[in-house]
């Protein structure tokens, strides 16, 4: 586990985009797992800038973590629309290489199974980008999600409905269900990059990194992942007991020119 503490939201975005760009340069046909929400937007802006400098996405395949259930793809708050407007319209990713769960399908079970099959057919996810919810969720794997869960329909918690009401105008307008990759699906990604920014994430981050592995904080399972990196800003890191140690590890890693884990 590597914990990189940086100054602020903008630096989280820059460092995350550098991380993703380096992975694409190493493997131009990278299978990249993507997230929505406020946290990755800075990274997406940076990736768009790197595209202008020539970073090539033409062989990259993408898989989004989740989508609300029952809202059309062109709904202003759908994750299909979010991804199109914030990323795909500005990159040269081929449309046939983009996968986002279909929240409108009649047979959602088939959609979920097909999504897993598609990930496998692509050879698995090389790098999965994640945010973290205030309740410690990754994807929409709310507290109590099985740590072995696969892509499925999931009920959102009141906390998540409240948090996401900022996008929908009111809590009532937020869809109550979402199709999400499972915790087990996420854990199979070769590498994980989790981003967190702001004081409202400090408690969830502390519990994920320094608490026990538990299904009530699904991000805590990342402690069991062999190649997980967290890039977090100072306000999100404020409650970490081992904050100074994480900073020292990064400082020493730079000095010896090696990436060291905690
Ligand atoms: C989004 C997702 C969620 C968000 C999380 C944090 O695809 O899967 O887990 O990453 O809810 O959201 P923000 O970044 O808006 O605070």
PDB file of C-alpha atoms and ligand atoms in Angstrom:
ATOM      1  CA  UNK A   1       0.000   0.000   0.000  1.00  0.00           C
ATOM      2  CA  UNK A   2       1.367   3.376  -0.940  1.00  0.00           C
ATOM      3  CA  UNK A   3      -0.053   6.569   0.570  1.00  0.00           C
ATOM      4  CA  UNK A   4       0.923   9.787  -1.195  1.00  0.00           C
ATOM      5  CA  UNK A   5      -0.104  12.931   0.676  1.00  0.00           C
ATOM      6  CA  UNK A   6      -0.147  16.087  -1.447  1.00  0.00           C
ATOM      7  CA  UNK A   7      -1.154  19.684  -0.811  1.00  0.00           C
ATOM      8  CA  UNK A   8      -4.579  20.082  -2.328  1.00  0.00           C
ATOM      9  CA  UNK A   9      -7.214  18.954  -4.817  1.00  0.00           C
ATOM     10  CA  UNK A  10      -5.316  20.286  -7.847  1.00  0.00           C
ATOM     11  CA  UNK A  11      -2.205  18.363  -6.916  1.00  0.00           C
ATOM     12  CA  UNK A  12      -4.252  15.172  -6.427  1.00  0.00           C
ATOM     13  CA  UNK A  13      -5.485  15.664 -10.007  1.00  0.00           C
ATOM     14  CA  UNK A  14      -2.039  16.311 -11.429  1.00  0.00           C
ATOM     15  CA  UNK A  15      -0.407  13.360  -9.667  1.00  0.00           C
ATOM     16  CA  UNK A  16      -3.266  11.022 -10.592  1.00  0.00           C
ATOM     17  CA  UNK A  17      -3.125  12.036 -14.260  1.00  0.00           C
ATOM     18  CA  UNK A  18       0.669  11.506 -14.292  1.00  0.00           C
ATOM     19  CA  UNK A  19       0.136   8.059 -12.774  1.00  0.00           C
ATOM     20  CA  UNK A  20      -2.445   7.116 -15.418  1.00  0.00           C
ATOM     21  CA  UNK A  21      -0.406   8.621 -18.268  1.00  0.00           C
ATOM     22  CA  UNK A  22       2.667   6.642 -17.189  1.00  0.00           C
ATOM     23  CA  UNK A  23       0.584   3.444 -17.218  1.00  0.00           C
ATOM     24  CA  UNK A  24      -0.655   4.226 -20.762  1.00  0.00           C
ATOM     25  CA  UNK A  25       2.895   4.928 -21.972  1.00  0.00           C
ATOM     26  CA  UNK A  26       4.032   1.596 -20.543  1.00  0.00           C
ATOM     27  CA  UNK A  27       1.046  -0.253 -22.008  1.00  0.00           C
ATOM     28  CA  UNK A  28      -0.709   1.635 -24.841  1.00  0.00           C
ATOM     29  CA  UNK A  29      -3.618  -0.854 -24.815  1.00  0.00           C
ATOM     30  CA  UNK A  30      -4.203  -0.315 -21.081  1.00  0.00           C
ATOM     31  CA  UNK A  31      -7.525  -1.497 -19.661  1.00  0.00           C
ATOM     32  CA  UNK A  32      -8.472   1.426 -17.453  1.00  0.00           C
ATOM     33  CA  UNK A  33     -11.220   1.402 -14.833  1.00  0.00           C
ATOM     34  CA  UNK A  34     -12.787   4.822 -14.312  1.00  0.00           C
ATOM     35  CA  UNK A  35     -14.852   6.588 -11.659  1.00  0.00           C
ATOM     36  CA  UNK A  36     -17.240   9.545 -11.677  1.00  0.00           C
ATOM     37  CA  UNK A  37     -18.017  12.135  -8.977  1.00  0.00           C
ATOM     38  CA  UNK A  38     -16.187  15.325  -8.046  1.00  0.00           C
ATOM     39  CA  UNK A  39     -12.882  13.781  -7.028  1.00  0.00           C
ATOM     40  CA  UNK A  40     -11.524  12.556 -10.397  1.00  0.00           C
ATOM     41  CA  UNK A  41     -12.541  15.710 -12.314  1.00  0.00           C
ATOM     42  CA  UNK A  42      -9.179  17.408 -11.732  1.00  0.00           C
ATOM     43  CA  UNK A  43      -7.391  14.297 -13.001  1.00  0.00           C
ATOM     44  CA  UNK A  44      -9.665  14.182 -16.058  1.00  0.00           C
ATOM     45  CA  UNK A  45      -8.896  17.830 -16.865  1.00  0.00           C
ATOM     46  CA  UNK A  46      -5.187  16.989 -16.697  1.00  0.00           C
ATOM     47  CA  UNK A  47      -5.627  13.939 -18.935  1.00  0.00           C
ATOM     48  CA  UNK A  48      -7.398  16.140 -21.495  1.00  0.00           C
ATOM     49  CA  UNK A  49      -4.420  18.504 -21.362  1.00  0.00           C
ATOM     50  CA  UNK A  50      -1.991  15.590 -21.792  1.00  0.00           C
ATOM     51  CA  UNK A  51      -4.043  14.401 -24.779  1.00  0.00           C
ATOM     52  CA  UNK A  52      -3.426  17.824 -26.380  1.00  0.00           C
ATOM     53  CA  UNK A  53       0.276  17.182 -25.827  1.00  0.00           C
ATOM     54  CA  UNK A  54      -0.047  13.902 -27.725  1.00  0.00           C
ATOM     55  CA  UNK A  55      -0.893  11.219 -25.141  1.00  0.00           C
ATOM     56  CA  UNK A  56      -2.554   8.501 -27.213  1.00  0.00           C
ATOM     57  CA  UNK A  57      -5.726   6.804 -25.973  1.00  0.00           C
ATOM     58  CA  UNK A  58      -6.580   5.101 -29.264  1.00  0.00           C
ATOM     59  CA  UNK A  59      -5.905   1.602 -27.943  1.00  0.00           C
ATOM     60  CA  UNK A  60      -7.039   2.197 -24.348  1.00  0.00           C
ATOM     61  CA  UNK A  61     -10.145   0.332 -23.179  1.00  0.00           C
ATOM     62  CA  UNK A  62     -12.203   1.782 -20.338  1.00  0.00           C
ATOM     63  CA  UNK A  63     -14.675   0.329 -17.844  1.00  0.00           C
ATOM     64  CA  UNK A  64     -16.657   2.586 -15.545  1.00  0.00           C
ATOM     65  CA  UNK A  65     -17.406   1.486 -12.025  1.00  0.00           C
ATOM     66  CA  UNK A  66     -21.080   2.228 -11.898  1.00  0.00           C
ATOM     67  CA  UNK A  67     -24.222   3.887 -13.222  1.00  0.00           C
ATOM     68  CA  UNK A  68     -27.505   4.931 -11.639  1.00  0.00           C
ATOM     69  CA  UNK A  69     -30.376   2.569 -12.243  1.00  0.00           C
ATOM     70  CA  UNK A  70     -33.315   3.775 -14.301  1.00  0.00           C
ATOM     71  CA  UNK A  71     -32.057   7.072 -15.673  1.00  0.00           C
ATOM     72  CA  UNK A  72     -31.532   7.480 -19.430  1.00  0.00           C
ATOM     73  CA  UNK A  73     -28.014   7.764 -20.810  1.00  0.00           C
ATOM     74  CA  UNK A  74     -28.591  11.373 -21.869  1.00  0.00           C
ATOM     75  CA  UNK A  75     -29.973  12.416 -18.437  1.00  0.00           C
ATOM     76  CA  UNK A  76     -27.846  15.358 -17.213  1.00  0.00           C
ATOM     77  CA  UNK A  77     -26.773  13.367 -14.124  1.00  0.00           C
ATOM     78  CA  UNK A  78     -26.248  10.002 -15.755  1.00  0.00           C
ATOM     79  CA  UNK A  79     -22.702   8.696 -15.564  1.00  0.00           C
ATOM     80  CA  UNK A  80     -22.818   8.044 -19.316  1.00  0.00           C
ATOM     81  CA  UNK A  81     -23.304  11.764 -19.849  1.00  0.00           C
ATOM     82  CA  UNK A  82     -20.785  12.694 -17.141  1.00  0.00           C
ATOM     83  CA  UNK A  83     -18.070  10.621 -18.784  1.00  0.00           C
ATOM     84  CA  UNK A  84     -18.854  11.887 -22.266  1.00  0.00           C
ATOM     85  CA  UNK A  85     -18.781  15.544 -21.255  1.00  0.00           C
ATOM     86  CA  UNK A  86     -15.860  15.431 -18.851  1.00  0.00           C
ATOM     87  CA  UNK A  87     -13.590  12.985 -20.606  1.00  0.00           C
ATOM     88  CA  UNK A  88     -14.498  11.015 -23.697  1.00  0.00           C
ATOM     89  CA  UNK A  89     -15.503  14.023 -25.863  1.00  0.00           C
ATOM     90  CA  UNK A  90     -11.962  15.329 -25.369  1.00  0.00           C
ATOM     91  CA  UNK A  91      -9.866  12.167 -25.807  1.00  0.00           C
ATOM     92  CA  UNK A  92      -9.291   9.809 -28.712  1.00  0.00           C
ATOM     93  CA  UNK A  93     -10.742   6.752 -26.942  1.00  0.00           C
ATOM     94  CA  UNK A  94     -12.693   4.709 -29.495  1.00  0.00           C
ATOM     95  CA  UNK A  95     -16.423   4.508 -28.608  1.00  0.00           C
ATOM     96  CA  UNK A  96     -16.342   0.719 -28.981  1.00  0.00           C
ATOM     97  CA  UNK A  97     -13.622   0.629 -26.309  1.00  0.00           C
ATOM     98  CA  UNK A  98     -15.805   2.392 -23.717  1.00  0.00           C
ATOM     99  CA  UNK A  99     -17.908   0.342 -21.286  1.00  0.00           C
ATOM    100  CA  UNK A 100     -20.298   1.805 -18.711  1.00  0.00           C
ATOM    101  CA  UNK A 101     -22.936  -0.324 -16.959  1.00  0.00           C
ATOM    102  CA  UNK A 102     -26.350   0.140 -18.572  1.00  0.00           C
ATOM    103  CA  UNK A 103     -28.721   1.407 -15.897  1.00  0.00           C
ATOM    104  CA  UNK A 104     -31.672   1.342 -18.322  1.00  0.00           C
ATOM    105  CA  UNK A 105     -31.620  -2.328 -19.267  1.00  0.00           C
ATOM    106  CA  UNK A 106     -34.749  -4.355 -18.490  1.00  0.00           C
ATOM    107  CA  UNK A 107     -32.791  -7.435 -17.503  1.00  0.00           C
ATOM    108  CA  UNK A 108     -30.260  -5.954 -15.111  1.00  0.00           C
ATOM    109  CA  UNK A 109     -28.979  -9.385 -14.060  1.00  0.00           C
ATOM    110  CA  UNK A 110     -27.930 -10.096 -17.615  1.00  0.00           C
ATOM    111  CA  UNK A 111     -26.353  -6.622 -17.828  1.00  0.00           C
ATOM    112  CA  UNK A 112     -24.283  -7.336 -14.718  1.00  0.00           C
ATOM    113  CA  UNK A 113     -23.124 -10.732 -15.918  1.00  0.00           C
ATOM    114  CA  UNK A 114     -22.329  -9.359 -19.367  1.00  0.00           C
ATOM    115  CA  UNK A 115     -20.290  -6.557 -17.777  1.00  0.00           C
ATOM    116  CA  UNK A 116     -18.146  -9.082 -15.915  1.00  0.00           C
ATOM    117  CA  UNK A 117     -17.718 -11.098 -19.122  1.00  0.00           C
ATOM    118  CA  UNK A 118     -16.616  -7.974 -21.000  1.00  0.00           C
ATOM    119  CA  UNK A 119     -14.001  -7.171 -18.362  1.00  0.00           C
ATOM    120  CA  UNK A 120     -12.665 -10.718 -18.572  1.00  0.00           C
ATOM    121  CA  UNK A 121     -12.664 -10.670 -22.378  1.00  0.00           C
ATOM    122  CA  UNK A 122     -10.529  -7.491 -22.243  1.00  0.00           C
ATOM    123  CA  UNK A 123      -8.013  -9.404 -20.136  1.00  0.00           C
ATOM    124  CA  UNK A 124      -9.048  -7.831 -16.812  1.00  0.00           C
ATOM    125  CA  UNK A 125      -8.566  -4.274 -15.571  1.00  0.00           C
ATOM    126  CA  UNK A 126      -4.942  -3.100 -15.480  1.00  0.00           C
ATOM    127  CA  UNK A 127      -5.542   0.049 -13.454  1.00  0.00           C
ATOM    128  CA  UNK A 128      -8.713   0.939 -11.570  1.00  0.00           C
ATOM    129  CA  UNK A 129      -9.295   4.537 -10.505  1.00  0.00           C
ATOM    130  CA  UNK A 130     -11.444   5.001  -7.394  1.00  0.00           C
ATOM    131  CA  UNK A 131     -12.918   7.752  -5.266  1.00  0.00           C
ATOM    132  CA  UNK A 132     -14.214   7.092  -1.758  1.00  0.00           C
ATOM    133  CA  UNK A 133     -17.618   7.884  -0.289  1.00  0.00           C
ATOM    134  CA  UNK A 134     -18.078   9.487   3.120  1.00  0.00           C
ATOM    135  CA  UNK A 135     -19.348   6.109   4.292  1.00  0.00           C
ATOM    136  CA  UNK A 136     -16.171   4.463   2.968  1.00  0.00           C
ATOM    137  CA  UNK A 137     -17.749   3.038  -0.181  1.00  0.00           C
ATOM    138  CA  UNK A 138     -15.854   2.277  -3.381  1.00  0.00           C
ATOM    139  CA  UNK A 139     -17.952   2.118  -6.521  1.00  0.00           C
ATOM    140  CA  UNK A 140     -21.431   2.017  -5.002  1.00  0.00           C
ATOM    141  CA  UNK A 141     -20.467  -0.777  -2.627  1.00  0.00           C
ATOM    142  CA  UNK A 142     -22.215   0.594   0.396  1.00  0.00           C
ATOM    143  CA  UNK A 143     -21.600  -0.567   3.995  1.00  0.00           C
ATOM    144  CA  UNK A 144     -22.454  -4.239   4.329  1.00  0.00           C
ATOM    145  CA  UNK A 145     -21.501  -5.132   0.749  1.00  0.00           C
ATOM    146  CA  UNK A 146     -19.871  -8.519   0.543  1.00  0.00           C
ATOM    147  CA  UNK A 147     -16.147  -8.135   0.064  1.00  0.00           C
ATOM    148  CA  UNK A 148     -16.474 -10.840  -2.607  1.00  0.00           C
ATOM    149  CA  UNK A 149     -19.363  -9.131  -4.438  1.00  0.00           C
ATOM    150  CA  UNK A 150     -19.548  -8.929  -8.226  1.00  0.00           C
ATOM    151  CA  UNK A 151     -21.254  -6.409 -10.532  1.00  0.00           C
ATOM    152  CA  UNK A 152     -24.864  -6.096  -9.340  1.00  0.00           C
ATOM    153  CA  UNK A 153     -27.774  -3.840  -8.510  1.00  0.00           C
ATOM    154  CA  UNK A 154     -27.219  -2.044  -5.220  1.00  0.00           C
ATOM    155  CA  UNK A 155     -29.387   0.104  -2.947  1.00  0.00           C
ATOM    156  CA  UNK A 156     -27.800   3.442  -2.016  1.00  0.00           C
ATOM    157  CA  UNK A 157     -27.594   4.545   1.627  1.00  0.00           C
ATOM    158  CA  UNK A 158     -29.240   7.703   2.957  1.00  0.00           C
ATOM    159  CA  UNK A 159     -25.753   9.181   3.355  1.00  0.00           C
ATOM    160  CA  UNK A 160     -24.984   8.643  -0.338  1.00  0.00           C
ATOM    161  CA  UNK A 161     -28.407   9.993  -1.386  1.00  0.00           C
ATOM    162  CA  UNK A 162     -27.727  13.075   0.719  1.00  0.00           C
ATOM    163  CA  UNK A 163     -24.177  13.487  -0.641  1.00  0.00           C
ATOM    164  CA  UNK A 164     -25.308  13.131  -4.248  1.00  0.00           C
ATOM    165  CA  UNK A 165     -28.357  15.391  -3.891  1.00  0.00           C
ATOM    166  CA  UNK A 166     -25.993  18.286  -4.715  1.00  0.00           C
ATOM    167  CA  UNK A 167     -26.028  17.081  -8.314  1.00  0.00           C
ATOM    168  CA  UNK A 168     -29.775  16.415  -8.523  1.00  0.00           C
ATOM    169  CA  UNK A 169     -31.144  19.472  -6.710  1.00  0.00           C
ATOM    170  CA  UNK A 170     -32.958  17.418  -4.060  1.00  0.00           C
ATOM    171  CA  UNK A 171     -32.505  14.147  -2.225  1.00  0.00           C
ATOM    172  CA  UNK A 172     -35.788  12.774  -3.607  1.00  0.00           C
ATOM    173  CA  UNK A 173     -34.531  13.149  -7.161  1.00  0.00           C
ATOM    174  CA  UNK A 174     -31.457  10.941  -6.588  1.00  0.00           C
ATOM    175  CA  UNK A 175     -32.003   7.405  -7.930  1.00  0.00           C
ATOM    176  CA  UNK A 176     -32.145   4.936  -5.038  1.00  0.00           C
ATOM    177  CA  UNK A 177     -30.408   2.141  -6.925  1.00  0.00           C
ATOM    178  CA  UNK A 178     -27.264   1.767  -8.985  1.00  0.00           C
ATOM    179  CA  UNK A 179     -25.507  -0.918 -10.981  1.00  0.00           C
ATOM    180  CA  UNK A 180     -21.960  -1.191  -9.638  1.00  0.00           C
ATOM    181  CA  UNK A 181     -18.895  -3.342 -10.029  1.00  0.00           C
ATOM    182  CA  UNK A 182     -18.576  -5.441  -6.895  1.00  0.00           C
ATOM    183  CA  UNK A 183     -15.797  -5.257  -4.330  1.00  0.00           C
ATOM    184  CA  UNK A 184     -14.531  -8.601  -5.658  1.00  0.00           C
ATOM    185  CA  UNK A 185     -14.536  -7.209  -9.203  1.00  0.00           C
ATOM    186  CA  UNK A 186     -12.543  -4.142  -8.110  1.00  0.00           C
ATOM    187  CA  UNK A 187     -10.059  -6.251  -6.142  1.00  0.00           C
ATOM    188  CA  UNK A 188      -9.180  -8.207  -9.293  1.00  0.00           C
ATOM    189  CA  UNK A 189      -7.765  -5.075 -10.956  1.00  0.00           C
ATOM    190  CA  UNK A 190      -3.998  -5.390 -11.295  1.00  0.00           C
ATOM    191  CA  UNK A 191      -3.424  -1.932  -9.827  1.00  0.00           C
ATOM    192  CA  UNK A 192      -5.670   0.384  -7.845  1.00  0.00           C
ATOM    193  CA  UNK A 193      -5.429   4.173  -7.619  1.00  0.00           C
ATOM    194  CA  UNK A 194      -7.715   5.728  -5.004  1.00  0.00           C
ATOM    195  CA  UNK A 195      -8.086   9.509  -4.787  1.00  0.00           C
ATOM    196  CA  UNK A 196      -9.460  11.485  -1.851  1.00  0.00           C
ATOM    197  CA  UNK A 197      -9.755  15.187  -1.269  1.00  0.00           C
ATOM    198  CA  UNK A 198     -11.259  17.405   1.415  1.00  0.00           C
ATOM    199  CA  UNK A 199     -11.964  17.198   5.150  1.00  0.00           C
ATOM    200  CA  UNK A 200     -15.283  15.372   4.618  1.00  0.00           C
ATOM    201  CA  UNK A 201     -13.302  12.316   3.503  1.00  0.00           C
ATOM    202  CA  UNK A 202     -10.870  12.322   6.454  1.00  0.00           C
ATOM    203  CA  UNK A 203     -12.797   9.893   8.678  1.00  0.00           C
ATOM    204  CA  UNK A 204     -13.534   7.394   5.884  1.00  0.00           C
ATOM    205  CA  UNK A 205      -9.902   7.511   4.803  1.00  0.00           C
ATOM    206  CA  UNK A 206      -8.668   6.920   8.327  1.00  0.00           C
ATOM    207  CA  UNK A 207     -10.956   3.935   8.777  1.00  0.00           C
ATOM    208  CA  UNK A 208     -10.035   2.524   5.363  1.00  0.00           C
ATOM    209  CA  UNK A 209      -6.293   2.753   5.856  1.00  0.00           C
ATOM    210  CA  UNK A 210      -5.879   2.314   9.575  1.00  0.00           C
ATOM    211  CA  UNK A 211      -8.961   0.454  10.753  1.00  0.00           C
ATOM    212  CA  UNK A 212      -9.772  -3.235  10.442  1.00  0.00           C
ATOM    213  CA  UNK A 213     -10.766  -4.721   7.090  1.00  0.00           C
ATOM    214  CA  UNK A 214     -14.536  -4.710   7.225  1.00  0.00           C
ATOM    215  CA  UNK A 215     -17.512  -4.797   4.906  1.00  0.00           C
ATOM    216  CA  UNK A 216     -18.919  -1.765   6.724  1.00  0.00           C
ATOM    217  CA  UNK A 217     -16.102   0.348   5.180  1.00  0.00           C
ATOM    218  CA  UNK A 218     -15.653  -1.335   1.828  1.00  0.00           C
ATOM    219  CA  UNK A 219     -12.521   0.701   0.946  1.00  0.00           C
ATOM    220  CA  UNK A 220     -10.754  -1.021   3.865  1.00  0.00           C
ATOM    221  CA  UNK A 221     -10.467  -4.189   1.745  1.00  0.00           C
ATOM    222  CA  UNK A 222      -7.819  -2.375  -0.311  1.00  0.00           C
ATOM    223  CA  UNK A 223      -5.423  -3.154   2.557  1.00  0.00           C
ATOM    224  CA  UNK A 224      -5.434  -6.647   1.053  1.00  0.00           C
ATOM    225  CA  UNK A 225      -4.590  -5.465  -2.470  1.00  0.00           C
ATOM    226  CA  UNK A 226      -0.942  -5.985  -3.484  1.00  0.00           C
ATOM    227  CA  UNK A 227      -0.678  -2.833  -5.639  1.00  0.00           C
ATOM    228  CA  UNK A 228      -2.882  -0.093  -4.240  1.00  0.00           C
ATOM    229  CA  UNK A 229      -1.860   3.574  -4.214  1.00  0.00           C
ATOM    230  CA  UNK A 230      -3.820   6.286  -2.417  1.00  0.00           C
ATOM    231  CA  UNK A 231      -3.236   9.888  -3.527  1.00  0.00           C
ATOM    232  CA  UNK A 232      -4.875  12.141  -0.962  1.00  0.00           C
ATOM    233  CA  UNK A 233      -4.673  15.808  -0.056  1.00  0.00           C
ATOM    234  CA  UNK A 234      -3.732  17.283   3.326  1.00  0.00           C
ATOM    235  CA  UNK A 235      -7.333  17.906   4.492  1.00  0.00           C
ATOM    236  CA  UNK A 236      -8.312  14.298   3.691  1.00  0.00           C
ATOM    237  CA  UNK A 237      -5.157  13.013   5.425  1.00  0.00           C
ATOM    238  CA  UNK A 238      -5.692  15.131   8.546  1.00  0.00           C
ATOM    239  CA  UNK A 239      -6.935  12.273  10.741  1.00  0.00           C
ATOM    240  CA  UNK A 240      -4.336   9.664   9.735  1.00  0.00           C
ATOM    241  CA  UNK A 241      -2.392   8.381  12.713  1.00  0.00           C
ATOM    242  CA  UNK A 242       0.587   7.450  10.539  1.00  0.00           C
ATOM    243  CA  UNK A 243       0.547  10.644   8.459  1.00  0.00           C
ATOM    244  CA  UNK A 244       4.164  11.580   9.264  1.00  0.00           C
ATOM    245  CA  UNK A 245       5.332   8.073   8.466  1.00  0.00           C
ATOM    246  CA  UNK A 246       3.594   8.079   5.063  1.00  0.00           C
ATOM    247  CA  UNK A 247       5.272  11.408   4.294  1.00  0.00           C
ATOM    248  CA  UNK A 248       8.662   9.985   5.315  1.00  0.00           C
ATOM    249  CA  UNK A 249       8.205   6.923   3.126  1.00  0.00           C
ATOM    250  CA  UNK A 250       7.540   9.147   0.106  1.00  0.00           C
ATOM    251  CA  UNK A 251      10.512  11.417   0.932  1.00  0.00           C
ATOM    252  CA  UNK A 252      12.846   8.437   1.287  1.00  0.00           C
ATOM    253  CA  UNK A 253      11.452   6.803  -1.866  1.00  0.00           C
ATOM    254  CA  UNK A 254      12.373   9.942  -3.809  1.00  0.00           C
ATOM    255  CA  UNK A 255      15.845  10.016  -2.265  1.00  0.00           C
ATOM    256  CA  UNK A 256      16.620   6.430  -3.198  1.00  0.00           C
ATOM    257  CA  UNK A 257      14.805   6.744  -6.534  1.00  0.00           C
ATOM    258  CA  UNK A 258      12.522   3.802  -5.780  1.00  0.00           C
ATOM    259  CA  UNK A 259       8.831   3.482  -5.187  1.00  0.00           C
ATOM    260  CA  UNK A 260       8.472   2.120  -1.663  1.00  0.00           C
ATOM    261  CA  UNK A 261       5.324   0.854  -0.038  1.00  0.00           C
ATOM    262  CA  UNK A 262       4.134   1.293   3.540  1.00  0.00           C
TER     263      UNK A 262
HETATM  264  C1  LIG B   1     -18.247   7.090  -8.626  1.00  0.00           C
HETATM  265  C2  LIG B   1     -18.164   6.179  -7.492  1.00  0.00           C
HETATM  266  C3  LIG B   1     -18.215   6.645  -6.075  1.00  0.00           C
HETATM  267  C4  LIG B   1     -17.487   7.960  -5.817  1.00  0.00           C
HETATM  268  C5  LIG B   1     -17.649   8.394  -4.360  1.00  0.00           C
HETATM  269  C6  LIG B   1     -17.005   9.724  -4.091  1.00  0.00           C
HETATM  270  O1  LIG B   1     -18.168   6.385  -9.853  1.00  0.00           O
HETATM  271  O2  LIG B   1     -18.055   5.019  -7.721  1.00  0.00           O
HETATM  272  O3  LIG B   1     -17.684   5.644  -5.240  1.00  0.00           O
HETATM  273  O4  LIG B   1     -16.130   7.801  -6.125  1.00  0.00           O
HETATM  274  O5  LIG B   1     -18.997   8.461  -4.051  1.00  0.00           O
HETATM  275  O6  LIG B   1     -17.664  10.724  -4.801  1.00  0.00           O
HETATM  276  P1  LIG B   1     -17.084  12.199  -4.909  1.00  0.00           P
HETATM  277  O7  LIG B   1     -15.818  12.096  -5.671  1.00  0.00           O
HETATM  278  O8  LIG B   1     -18.136  12.971  -5.675  1.00  0.00           O
HETATM  279  O9  LIG B   1     -16.885  12.669  -3.512  1.00  0.00           O
END
